[in-house]
């Protein structure tokens, strides 16, 4: 079995050059967001002097940055004027409700960048070079940033996740949202089922972000908070459904199985557990986005990974769940994996 | 006129995500080179434990890094074993004569990375945030690194450049190689024409690298050195041909024209000048590699740029050259631009 982009590709020195220079792309997107370039382009007229004036930037810098964004498909150019591509209009113009600028800010967070500056050492030791246990260090404030900044990326997945979890189920139900973060997944269940009561579990400062989102959605009366570590606090229950989104990838398999057993014990017979994960194919090198996510887990955690479906299914099975099924979310790198208690 | 990858592209949030995460690619390639991954894969057998042992690295880190390299087309995977792609075998395995690992080291040089860490400020001011005038600061030691590390990228272009410059011309000739660096371009002329005498001009420590290469090529008896700044030293002459490779892009147009006039005065009537440059199309956003090079000039120089053919031709014309012509080098992002004195 051959896998990967390069398997049958011709000799291409440009591939090496492109990879070496790739760090320019991250820097350019971050700079464009910091400078408010995408709003300036959206408001028009889009010539260099106008954009430079809006952004209080030099014309040389503005022209070169905007050309670079065109080369990378997040602006387009007509004559000497820059315009949005469909992608930049939807996801980078701050006037768009789907704007993901804060996502870019989170993912290029200098606090998470350190390990990339000496990735060879990280590969040698096999674990994050961040202080302590990296992003899974208790009470790491990075999760408040995550809750606040990653919501635009996670929001669009809440609807599909709610549909898969509820499967048309109505009537009173209790839902536990582990590592709730922004809270959007549990909140979506509460929106789709007006008799659902949701308990969000996360560090206390993170839950304050979730509660604000619950208030915005008008479901705060049915939103309870359980502050602390998923490994330490009593879950209560039994629950009809448990959400475990973007969480398992931070830990090694035995830790995941241990947690899944605790989840199983808090789920009523016939209840369901739903994880949301980056799930690469069994070859671990496709599709590109879910597969590449393991690099983020290498640099930021002691032992996390992007688990394949077979690996996740084995964890579910060992913890006593059955009927494990995968539900890829269209237009996203995420997959919902469901299991029945 | 519409240009750029994104002009008619569909809505694609993955494009934003990919750009934010692009810095992982640069870090991964650099780490793989530092760890000697590409030699380990080339020598086989290519399973994770063997590679990890060769590289004195953890198995978790090795597996995740190698998978990441497969995703990016610079390794391939068969079952659980990693193998070279044609590109990684030729350009990344240190056992290959065409290995470009040192090029990757130069381009990811931490000394040149600084401006990317706050690119917004660079765009605001419109110039490098490196000390002084950045890479064009007199006697900047970065040019010794360039001469030593970039030769594998420039070497393959020397042959085609020699053919274009000589155009079959034999017999005694004098050649000036301005900003000689590794010296490979002038040396190639001396190899193609055994009666050519070449003068290399660059900072003295850089010329020591060029001289070593001239000795390796056996042409040192016809290789003279002119140490100093191209803007300050007397060129001597008259020369039959002047090479001006990878140099003009560091400066603004008036500075380039001034230098070209000085070159013109040192060239015999009928003599020729050849530049080697990243030459984007007039839209400045294609092809991707030459067009994106302007970002490197923004971050590392006060006023350099990737000039289009029309801009270069205007400089040549103003300096008194005629018959200006472009000669793209196949399989490379570079173009030779020729002019007649």
XYZ file of C-alpha atoms in Angstrom:
682
model
C 0.000 0.000 0.000
C 1.383 3.363 -1.007
C 0.162 6.565 0.557
C 0.801 10.283 0.584
C 1.060 13.056 -1.928
C 4.564 12.165 -2.988
C 4.122 8.498 -3.845
C 4.059 8.942 -7.584
C 5.039 12.607 -7.828
C 7.804 13.655 -10.205
C 11.104 15.149 -9.116
C 10.240 18.535 -7.669
C 12.842 20.709 -5.919
C 10.126 23.360 -5.530
C 8.453 21.101 -2.973
C 11.474 21.444 -0.685
C 11.709 25.189 -1.274
C 7.988 25.623 -0.584
C 8.240 23.691 2.668
C 11.241 25.702 3.878
C 9.424 28.953 3.177
C 6.079 27.816 4.604
C 6.598 29.759 7.833
C 6.065 32.930 5.756
C 2.448 31.885 5.224
C 1.649 31.691 8.932
C 3.356 35.033 9.537
C 1.570 36.678 6.596
C -1.899 35.567 7.662
C -1.285 36.676 11.242
C 0.086 40.058 10.096
C -2.866 40.610 7.759
C -5.297 39.930 10.598
C -3.343 42.131 13.045
C -3.267 44.972 10.488
C -7.000 44.648 9.635
C -6.171 44.042 5.951
C -9.225 41.866 5.338
C -11.658 44.529 6.553
C -9.880 47.147 4.439
C -10.158 44.963 1.342
C -13.812 44.186 2.065
C -14.718 47.850 2.448
C -12.891 48.757 -0.777
C -11.841 50.291 -3.065
C -8.898 47.915 -2.610
C -5.990 49.857 -4.105
C -2.688 49.848 -2.227
C -2.817 53.487 -1.015
C -6.341 53.033 0.403
C -5.508 49.791 2.180
C -2.226 51.213 3.515
C -4.081 54.253 4.872
C -6.754 52.115 6.569
C -4.084 49.892 8.139
C -1.646 52.696 9.017
C 0.977 50.769 7.080
C 3.575 51.476 4.400
C 2.595 51.085 0.746
C 5.567 48.809 0.023
C 4.663 46.493 2.878
C 0.963 46.554 2.053
C 1.516 45.706 -1.627
C 3.905 42.847 -0.915
C 1.702 41.413 1.827
C -1.465 41.631 -0.290
C 0.283 40.034 -3.283
C 1.431 37.256 -0.983
C -2.161 36.710 0.191
C -3.278 36.502 -3.452
C -0.580 33.922 -4.198
C -1.977 31.886 -1.306
C -5.596 32.119 -2.392
C -6.963 34.329 0.384
C -7.321 37.468 -1.724
C -7.639 38.075 -5.435
C -6.282 40.851 -7.625
C -7.938 42.729 -10.451
C -5.476 45.066 -12.099
C -3.975 46.947 -9.167
C -6.903 46.356 -6.798
C -7.345 43.618 -4.247
C -10.683 41.908 -3.620
C -11.928 39.083 -1.463
C -11.989 35.495 -2.633
C -15.109 33.631 -1.474
C -12.940 32.081 1.262
C -11.473 35.343 2.552
C -14.869 37.093 2.438
C -16.492 34.360 4.532
C -13.708 33.419 6.930
C -11.282 36.359 7.210
C -13.283 39.578 6.861
C -14.191 40.575 10.440
C -17.547 41.803 9.114
C -18.507 38.191 8.275
C -20.366 36.196 10.956
C -18.205 33.163 10.026
C -14.925 35.061 10.484
C -12.183 32.753 11.785
C -9.589 35.432 12.514
C -9.594 34.518 16.204
C -8.931 30.892 15.261
C -5.834 32.005 13.399
C -4.806 34.026 16.446
C -5.204 30.989 18.705
C -3.331 28.618 16.429
C -0.447 31.028 15.926
C -0.321 31.768 19.673
C 3.352 32.424 20.500
C 2.865 30.471 23.754
C 2.255 27.329 21.682
C 4.965 28.062 19.113
C 7.993 27.373 21.296
C 8.294 23.646 20.541
C 8.389 24.367 16.790
C 11.528 26.430 17.288
C 13.380 23.316 18.313
C 11.296 20.509 16.941
C 14.330 18.198 16.682
C 14.535 18.161 20.486
C 10.810 17.430 20.745
C 11.229 14.468 18.386
C 14.224 13.260 20.388
C 12.356 13.274 23.695
C 8.999 12.368 22.178
C 7.030 14.952 24.136
C 6.178 18.634 24.302
C 8.897 21.045 25.384
C 6.291 23.362 26.897
C 6.470 23.744 30.697
C 5.012 20.873 32.709
C 2.619 18.764 30.695
C 2.069 21.448 28.070
C -1.522 22.105 27.104
C -2.777 19.346 29.427
C -1.143 20.920 32.478
C -3.954 21.493 35.031
C -5.595 24.913 34.814
C -3.522 25.878 31.755
C -4.906 29.326 30.846
C -4.579 28.431 27.155
C -8.017 26.792 27.419
C -9.662 30.090 28.185
C -8.134 31.392 24.934
C -9.317 28.237 23.192
C -12.870 28.704 24.476
C -12.915 32.329 23.381
C -10.983 32.145 20.093
C -11.788 28.734 18.608
C -15.573 29.073 18.770
C -15.811 30.241 15.111
C -14.164 26.991 13.990
C -16.194 24.742 16.273
C -19.539 26.549 15.968
C -20.381 25.230 12.480
C -19.873 21.670 13.722
C -22.321 21.985 16.627
C -25.426 21.634 14.448
C -24.326 18.403 12.744
C -23.095 17.008 16.070
C -26.421 17.769 17.753
C -28.329 15.978 14.996
C -26.133 12.878 15.240
C -26.286 12.755 19.038
C -30.039 13.365 19.367
C -31.113 11.348 16.329
C -34.548 12.877 16.676
C -34.752 12.023 20.392
C -37.110 14.406 22.226
C -38.280 14.653 25.814
C -36.366 15.147 29.034
C -32.699 14.170 28.928
C -29.501 14.835 30.818
C -26.323 15.577 28.911
C -22.752 15.790 30.220
C -20.371 17.932 28.128
C -16.809 16.974 29.147
C -14.104 19.557 28.382
C -16.926 21.860 27.356
C -14.648 24.778 26.456
C -16.795 27.369 24.637
C -19.761 25.141 25.526
C -21.211 25.303 22.015
C -21.760 21.570 21.609
C -23.793 21.106 24.789
C -25.604 24.371 24.163
C -26.601 23.113 20.709
C -28.171 20.006 22.264
C -30.123 22.276 24.610
C -31.278 24.320 21.608
C -32.303 21.295 19.551
C -34.096 19.648 22.494
C -35.889 22.148 24.757
C -36.169 19.512 27.491
C -32.447 18.709 27.595
C -30.452 19.718 30.668
C -26.748 20.129 30.052
C -23.842 19.930 32.510
C -20.627 21.533 31.268
C -17.383 20.228 32.766
C -14.126 22.198 32.450
C -11.757 24.401 34.442
C -13.761 27.108 36.233
C -12.370 30.075 34.232
C -13.203 28.212 31.001
C -16.767 27.511 32.133
C -17.331 31.241 32.520
C -16.924 31.493 28.734
C -19.349 28.584 28.226
C -21.921 30.175 30.550
C -21.753 33.438 28.605
C -22.439 31.490 25.417
C -25.323 29.655 27.115
C -26.797 33.013 28.105
C -26.413 34.296 24.537
C -28.302 31.221 23.333
C -30.973 31.676 26.018
C -30.449 28.204 27.535
C -28.657 29.196 30.739
C -31.584 27.936 32.890
C -30.839 24.426 31.649
C -27.038 24.798 31.819
C -25.171 23.573 34.923
C -21.469 23.841 35.601
C -19.137 21.179 36.979
C -15.721 22.817 37.423
C -12.547 20.720 37.605
C -10.620 17.957 35.873
C -12.496 15.275 33.941
C -10.195 12.771 35.610
C -10.937 13.920 39.163
C -14.476 15.261 39.585
C -17.484 13.029 40.184
C -19.556 13.049 36.998
C -22.904 12.382 38.768
C -25.512 11.107 36.346
C -26.670 8.848 34.996
C -26.659 10.773 31.731
C -28.552 10.044 28.534
C -25.684 11.381 26.470
C -22.073 12.343 27.093
C -20.064 14.629 24.790
C -16.300 14.229 24.743
C -15.196 16.676 22.073
C -11.602 17.493 21.098
C -10.375 15.797 24.241
C -9.128 12.222 23.752
C -6.375 13.327 21.348
C -4.505 14.944 24.250
C -3.837 11.631 26.038
C -2.318 8.194 25.519
C -4.524 5.154 24.963
C -4.585 3.783 28.550
C -5.555 7.222 29.854
C -8.326 7.466 27.253
C -9.648 4.003 28.117
C -9.623 4.854 31.827
C -11.643 7.979 31.160
C -14.037 6.155 28.836
C -14.724 3.615 31.586
C -15.575 6.455 33.959
C -17.852 7.893 31.252
C -19.464 4.481 30.730
C -20.246 4.242 34.448
C -22.016 7.617 34.334
C -24.125 6.798 31.263
C -27.520 5.109 31.589
C -27.970 1.807 29.738
C -28.920 2.691 26.181
C -27.323 6.121 26.545
C -24.756 7.403 24.081
C -21.301 8.927 24.046
C -20.080 11.171 21.232
C -16.496 12.210 20.583
C -15.458 14.816 18.058
C -11.972 14.138 16.761
C -9.439 14.511 13.990
C -9.588 10.933 12.669
C -6.974 10.042 10.050
C -7.292 6.946 7.874
C -5.571 3.808 9.125
C -2.468 4.753 7.067
C -2.113 7.819 9.384
C -1.059 10.033 6.448
C -4.458 10.861 4.931
C -6.548 12.956 4.703
C -3.918 15.685 5.185
C -5.599 17.811 7.840
C -6.663 15.137 10.343
C -3.402 13.235 9.785
C -1.208 16.316 10.283
C -2.965 17.045 13.571
C -0.729 14.490 15.298
C 2.120 17.006 14.864
C 0.193 19.485 17.033
C -0.241 16.790 19.673
C 3.482 15.950 19.517
C 4.508 19.549 20.098
C 1.965 20.461 22.786
C 1.309 17.301 24.868
C 3.325 14.517 26.535
C 1.578 11.639 24.748
C -1.449 12.707 22.698
C -2.171 11.663 19.128
C -4.634 11.804 16.237
C -6.269 8.390 16.649
C -7.600 6.340 13.759
C -11.131 4.956 13.822
C -9.869 1.479 14.692
C -7.914 2.873 17.617
C -10.909 4.853 18.884
C -13.196 1.842 18.413
C -10.788 -0.295 20.463
C -10.942 2.277 23.284
C -14.766 2.312 23.154
C -14.905 -1.472 23.092
C -12.535 -1.853 26.008
C -14.578 0.636 28.031
C -17.759 -1.340 27.415
C -19.455 0.653 24.646
C -20.913 -1.044 21.581
C -22.157 -0.157 18.096
C -19.305 2.285 17.519
C -19.812 4.340 14.354
C -18.038 7.194 12.518
C -19.795 10.271 11.158
C -17.462 12.595 9.196
C -18.670 16.201 9.229
C -18.879 17.531 5.651
C -16.547 20.445 4.788
C -14.562 19.933 7.981
C -11.561 17.892 9.125
C -13.560 16.483 12.057
C -15.374 13.196 12.560
C -17.984 12.334 15.207
C -17.505 8.875 16.698
C -20.582 7.494 18.491
C -20.865 4.598 20.927
C -23.784 3.079 22.873
C -23.698 2.269 26.567
C -7.688 40.679 -15.370
C -8.031 38.201 -12.537
C -5.038 36.459 -11.017
C -4.070 34.114 -8.222
C -5.084 30.708 -6.978
C -8.183 31.954 -5.233
C -9.881 33.797 -8.086
C -12.440 31.132 -8.879
C -11.848 28.793 -5.941
C -14.820 27.555 -3.922
C -15.398 28.371 -0.252
C -12.615 26.574 1.600
C -12.047 27.092 5.339
C -9.249 24.500 5.102
C -7.208 27.066 3.172
C -7.158 29.330 6.227
C -6.374 26.443 8.565
C -3.577 25.221 6.279
C -2.025 28.686 6.173
C -2.143 29.106 9.954
C -0.455 25.756 10.445
C 2.121 26.226 7.661
C 4.894 27.052 10.139
C 4.808 23.381 11.157
C 6.130 22.483 7.691
C 9.241 24.614 7.992
C 9.902 23.283 11.489
C 9.357 19.667 10.399
C 11.739 19.874 7.444
C 14.421 21.530 9.558
C 13.992 18.955 12.356
C 14.173 16.055 9.891
C 17.423 17.422 8.471
C 18.879 18.100 11.933
C 17.978 14.564 13.044
C 19.370 12.928 9.865
C 15.978 11.353 9.105
C 16.507 11.405 5.334
C 19.750 9.433 5.523
C 18.120 6.918 7.877
C 15.212 6.429 5.468
C 17.567 6.108 2.501
C 19.677 3.470 4.210
C 16.582 1.508 5.234
C 14.860 -0.623 6.321
C 12.618 2.367 7.145
C 10.553 1.122 10.080
C 10.039 3.478 13.025
C 12.298 1.640 15.520
C 15.210 1.583 13.026
C 14.874 5.243 12.123
C 14.473 6.247 15.774
C 17.628 4.303 16.685
C 19.640 5.900 13.851
C 18.469 9.375 14.864
C 18.710 8.836 18.636
C 15.088 9.926 18.836
C 11.886 8.694 20.450
C 9.624 6.358 18.482
C 6.564 8.553 19.055
C 8.348 11.640 17.727
C 9.888 9.746 14.825
C 6.581 8.258 13.711
C 4.696 11.536 13.894
C 7.473 13.448 12.122
C 7.813 10.844 9.351
C 4.041 10.730 8.819
C 4.079 14.514 8.570
C 6.806 14.330 5.914
C 4.698 11.812 3.956
C 1.675 14.123 4.139
C 3.877 16.826 2.642
C 5.240 14.690 -0.176
C 8.866 14.396 0.942
C 8.635 10.759 2.068
C 6.299 7.933 1.193
C 4.901 5.114 3.306
C 4.446 1.459 2.468
C 2.681 -0.321 5.289
C 4.636 0.738 8.361
C 7.848 1.572 6.498
C 9.006 4.899 5.167
C 10.774 5.286 1.822
C 12.060 8.157 -0.249
C 9.948 9.914 -2.835
C 11.930 10.821 -5.975
C 12.143 14.375 -4.588
C 13.422 13.422 -1.128
C 15.914 10.922 -2.584
C 17.402 13.541 -4.893
C 17.225 16.674 -2.774
C 17.091 15.679 0.907
C 19.140 12.501 1.339
C 22.666 13.689 2.266
C 24.063 10.817 0.183
C 22.693 12.490 -2.988
C 25.006 14.883 -4.857
C 21.993 17.179 -5.396
C 21.139 17.310 -1.687
C 19.680 20.706 -0.744
C 19.674 20.221 3.025
C 22.063 23.140 3.462
C 19.683 25.331 1.439
C 16.936 24.497 3.902
C 19.305 25.345 6.752
C 20.110 28.722 5.184
C 16.513 29.634 4.455
C 15.339 28.686 7.936
C 18.283 30.521 9.525
C 17.007 31.890 12.856
C 18.983 35.094 12.176
C 16.682 35.793 9.216
C 13.496 34.649 10.971
C 13.125 37.572 13.362
C 11.061 39.805 11.070
C 8.500 37.019 10.554
C 7.798 37.011 14.283
C 6.379 40.478 13.986
C 5.561 40.851 10.330
C 2.803 43.383 11.052
C 5.462 45.853 12.230
C 7.531 45.182 9.115
C 4.499 45.935 6.942
C 3.796 49.094 8.935
C 7.316 50.464 8.481
C 7.808 48.944 5.034
C 11.310 47.657 5.724
C 13.238 44.882 7.441
C 13.332 44.854 11.219
C 16.777 43.247 11.172
C 19.604 45.407 12.566
C 20.896 48.129 10.259
C 20.034 47.492 6.644
C 19.395 43.786 7.202
C 20.983 41.459 4.698
C 22.434 44.367 2.694
C 24.296 45.750 5.715
C 27.998 45.941 4.703
C 30.005 42.816 5.539
C 26.911 40.983 6.841
C 28.260 37.514 7.707
C 25.043 35.969 6.380
C 26.633 36.052 2.915
C 29.327 33.628 3.962
C 26.526 31.249 4.995
C 24.808 31.948 1.683
C 27.965 31.165 -0.282
C 28.458 27.931 1.628
C 24.895 26.713 2.025
C 23.041 27.886 -1.082
C 25.459 26.391 -3.621
C 23.328 23.225 -4.061
C 20.403 25.385 -5.180
C 22.454 27.642 -7.442
C 24.792 25.014 -8.874
C 22.259 23.469 -11.278
C 21.614 26.914 -12.763
C 25.256 27.620 -13.566
C 25.332 25.404 -16.662
C 22.297 26.987 -18.349
C 23.524 30.477 -17.376
C 26.946 29.800 -18.896
C 25.382 28.668 -22.164
C 23.184 31.766 -22.391
C 26.025 34.169 -21.535
C 28.656 32.615 -23.829
C 26.313 31.752 -26.694
C 29.145 29.668 -28.160
C 31.657 32.510 -27.840
C 35.231 31.167 -27.589
C 38.640 32.784 -27.298
C 40.056 35.129 -24.680
C 37.495 37.023 -22.631
C 37.270 38.868 -19.337
C 34.300 38.308 -17.076
C 33.264 40.221 -13.952
C 31.118 38.290 -11.460
C 29.472 40.844 -9.164
C 28.298 39.527 -5.782
C 29.977 36.289 -6.707
C 29.039 34.490 -3.477
C 29.865 30.800 -3.953
C 31.438 31.847 -7.271
C 29.750 29.040 -9.197
C 28.447 31.207 -12.034
C 31.785 32.782 -12.927
C 33.541 29.456 -12.422
C 31.140 27.841 -14.879
C 32.093 30.417 -17.528
C 35.756 29.594 -16.916
C 34.942 25.907 -17.321
C 32.943 26.382 -20.522
C 35.543 28.725 -22.043
C 39.150 27.746 -21.180
C 40.370 31.196 -22.258
C 38.011 33.117 -20.005
C 39.469 35.048 -17.063
C 37.009 35.687 -14.261
C 37.065 38.360 -11.554
C 34.862 37.619 -8.557
C 33.625 40.613 -6.549
C 32.208 40.201 -3.032
C 33.087 40.738 0.633
C 36.534 39.248 1.325
C 35.312 36.422 3.630
C 32.777 35.436 0.976
C 35.417 35.359 -1.775
C 37.352 32.798 0.222
C 34.414 30.409 -0.360
C 34.420 31.248 -4.084
C 38.165 30.680 -4.345
C 37.800 27.259 -2.729
C 35.174 26.386 -5.336
C 37.434 27.696 -8.130
C 40.205 25.446 -6.846
C 37.824 22.482 -6.762
C 36.936 23.210 -10.393
C 40.620 23.607 -11.332
C 40.178 27.162 -12.669
C 41.856 29.097 -9.842
C 44.667 30.260 -12.172
C 42.072 32.223 -14.140
C 40.137 33.401 -11.066
C 40.878 36.845 -9.620
C 39.343 38.393 -6.550
C 38.061 41.930 -6.096
C 37.009 42.294 -2.456
C 34.568 45.003 -1.370
C 31.184 46.546 -2.140
C 29.893 46.549 -5.720
C 28.895 50.156 -5.128
C 32.338 51.301 -3.964
C 35.165 49.374 -5.617
C 36.552 50.230 -9.050
C 35.425 47.506 -11.452
C 38.419 47.891 -13.818
C 37.706 46.327 -17.196
C 36.565 46.662 -19.833
C 34.836 43.302 -19.517
C 33.337 41.145 -22.246
C 30.651 39.931 -19.873
C 29.351 40.945 -16.462
C 27.323 38.624 -14.204
C 24.970 40.215 -11.710
C 23.240 37.239 -10.120
C 20.747 37.341 -7.237
C 21.736 40.912 -6.518
C 19.378 43.556 -7.949
C 16.416 42.275 -5.899
C 18.044 43.618 -2.727
C 17.795 47.276 -3.801
C 15.309 49.892 -4.948
C 15.081 50.901 -8.605
C 17.259 54.044 -8.515
C 20.013 52.110 -6.735
C 19.783 49.345 -9.337
C 19.939 51.827 -12.218
C 22.966 53.544 -10.657
C 24.759 50.228 -10.384
C 23.783 49.201 -13.917
C 25.295 52.446 -15.239
C 28.531 51.626 -13.454
C 28.392 48.137 -14.989
C 27.717 49.629 -18.413
C 30.819 51.833 -18.121
C 32.957 48.763 -17.355
C 31.614 46.678 -20.255
C 33.214 46.834 -23.705
C 30.936 47.846 -26.581
C 29.202 44.657 -27.721
C 29.764 43.077 -24.320
C 26.934 41.571 -22.329
C 25.452 41.701 -18.866
C 23.470 38.844 -17.342
C 21.298 38.981 -14.250
C 19.778 35.956 -12.577
C 16.573 36.878 -10.781
C 13.216 35.792 -9.447
C 11.055 37.428 -12.147
C 7.297 37.351 -11.477
C 4.787 38.046 -14.230
C 3.572 41.630 -14.563
C 0.610 40.794 -12.268
C 3.205 40.229 -9.469
C 1.224 37.242 -8.119
C 2.362 34.489 -10.518
C 4.155 32.142 -10.829
C 3.971 31.469 -7.071
C 7.669 31.042 -6.243
C 9.153 34.079 -8.011
C 6.182 36.218 -6.948
C 6.382 35.173 -3.283
C 10.081 36.077 -3.220
C 9.135 39.723 -2.687
C 8.076 38.708 0.850
C 11.655 37.643 1.575
C 12.887 41.018 0.296
C 10.317 42.835 2.467
C 11.450 41.053 5.615
C 15.212 41.166 5.053
C 15.987 44.433 3.175
C 15.054 48.110 3.396
C 13.728 48.405 -0.169
C 14.353 45.292 -2.296
C 11.767 43.563 -4.466
C 11.107 40.792 -6.971
C 11.132 42.854 -10.176
C 9.046 42.018 -13.230
C 10.648 41.762 -16.658
C 9.312 45.179 -17.643
C 10.837 46.718 -14.541
C 14.200 45.052 -15.156
C 14.094 46.049 -18.823
C 13.443 49.660 -17.840
C 16.537 49.577 -15.583
C 18.656 48.102 -18.392
C 17.350 50.645 -20.878
C 17.977 53.581 -18.550
C 21.536 52.363 -17.950
C 22.224 52.241 -21.704
C 21.870 48.527 -22.465
C 19.851 47.283 -25.439
C 18.344 44.054 -26.770
C 17.134 43.016 -23.322
C 15.829 39.426 -23.296
C 14.469 36.931 -20.721
C 15.594 33.309 -20.479
C 13.645 31.306 -17.877
C 15.633 28.364 -16.510
C 13.627 25.151 -16.834
C 12.660 23.404 -13.542
C 13.701 26.447 -11.517
C 12.072 29.641 -10.251
C 14.867 31.736 -11.788
C 15.114 33.711 -15.028
C 18.250 35.021 -16.745
C 17.825 38.532 -18.113
C 20.430 39.531 -20.743
C 21.366 42.947 -22.076
C 23.924 44.181 -24.643
C 26.318 47.071 -24.064
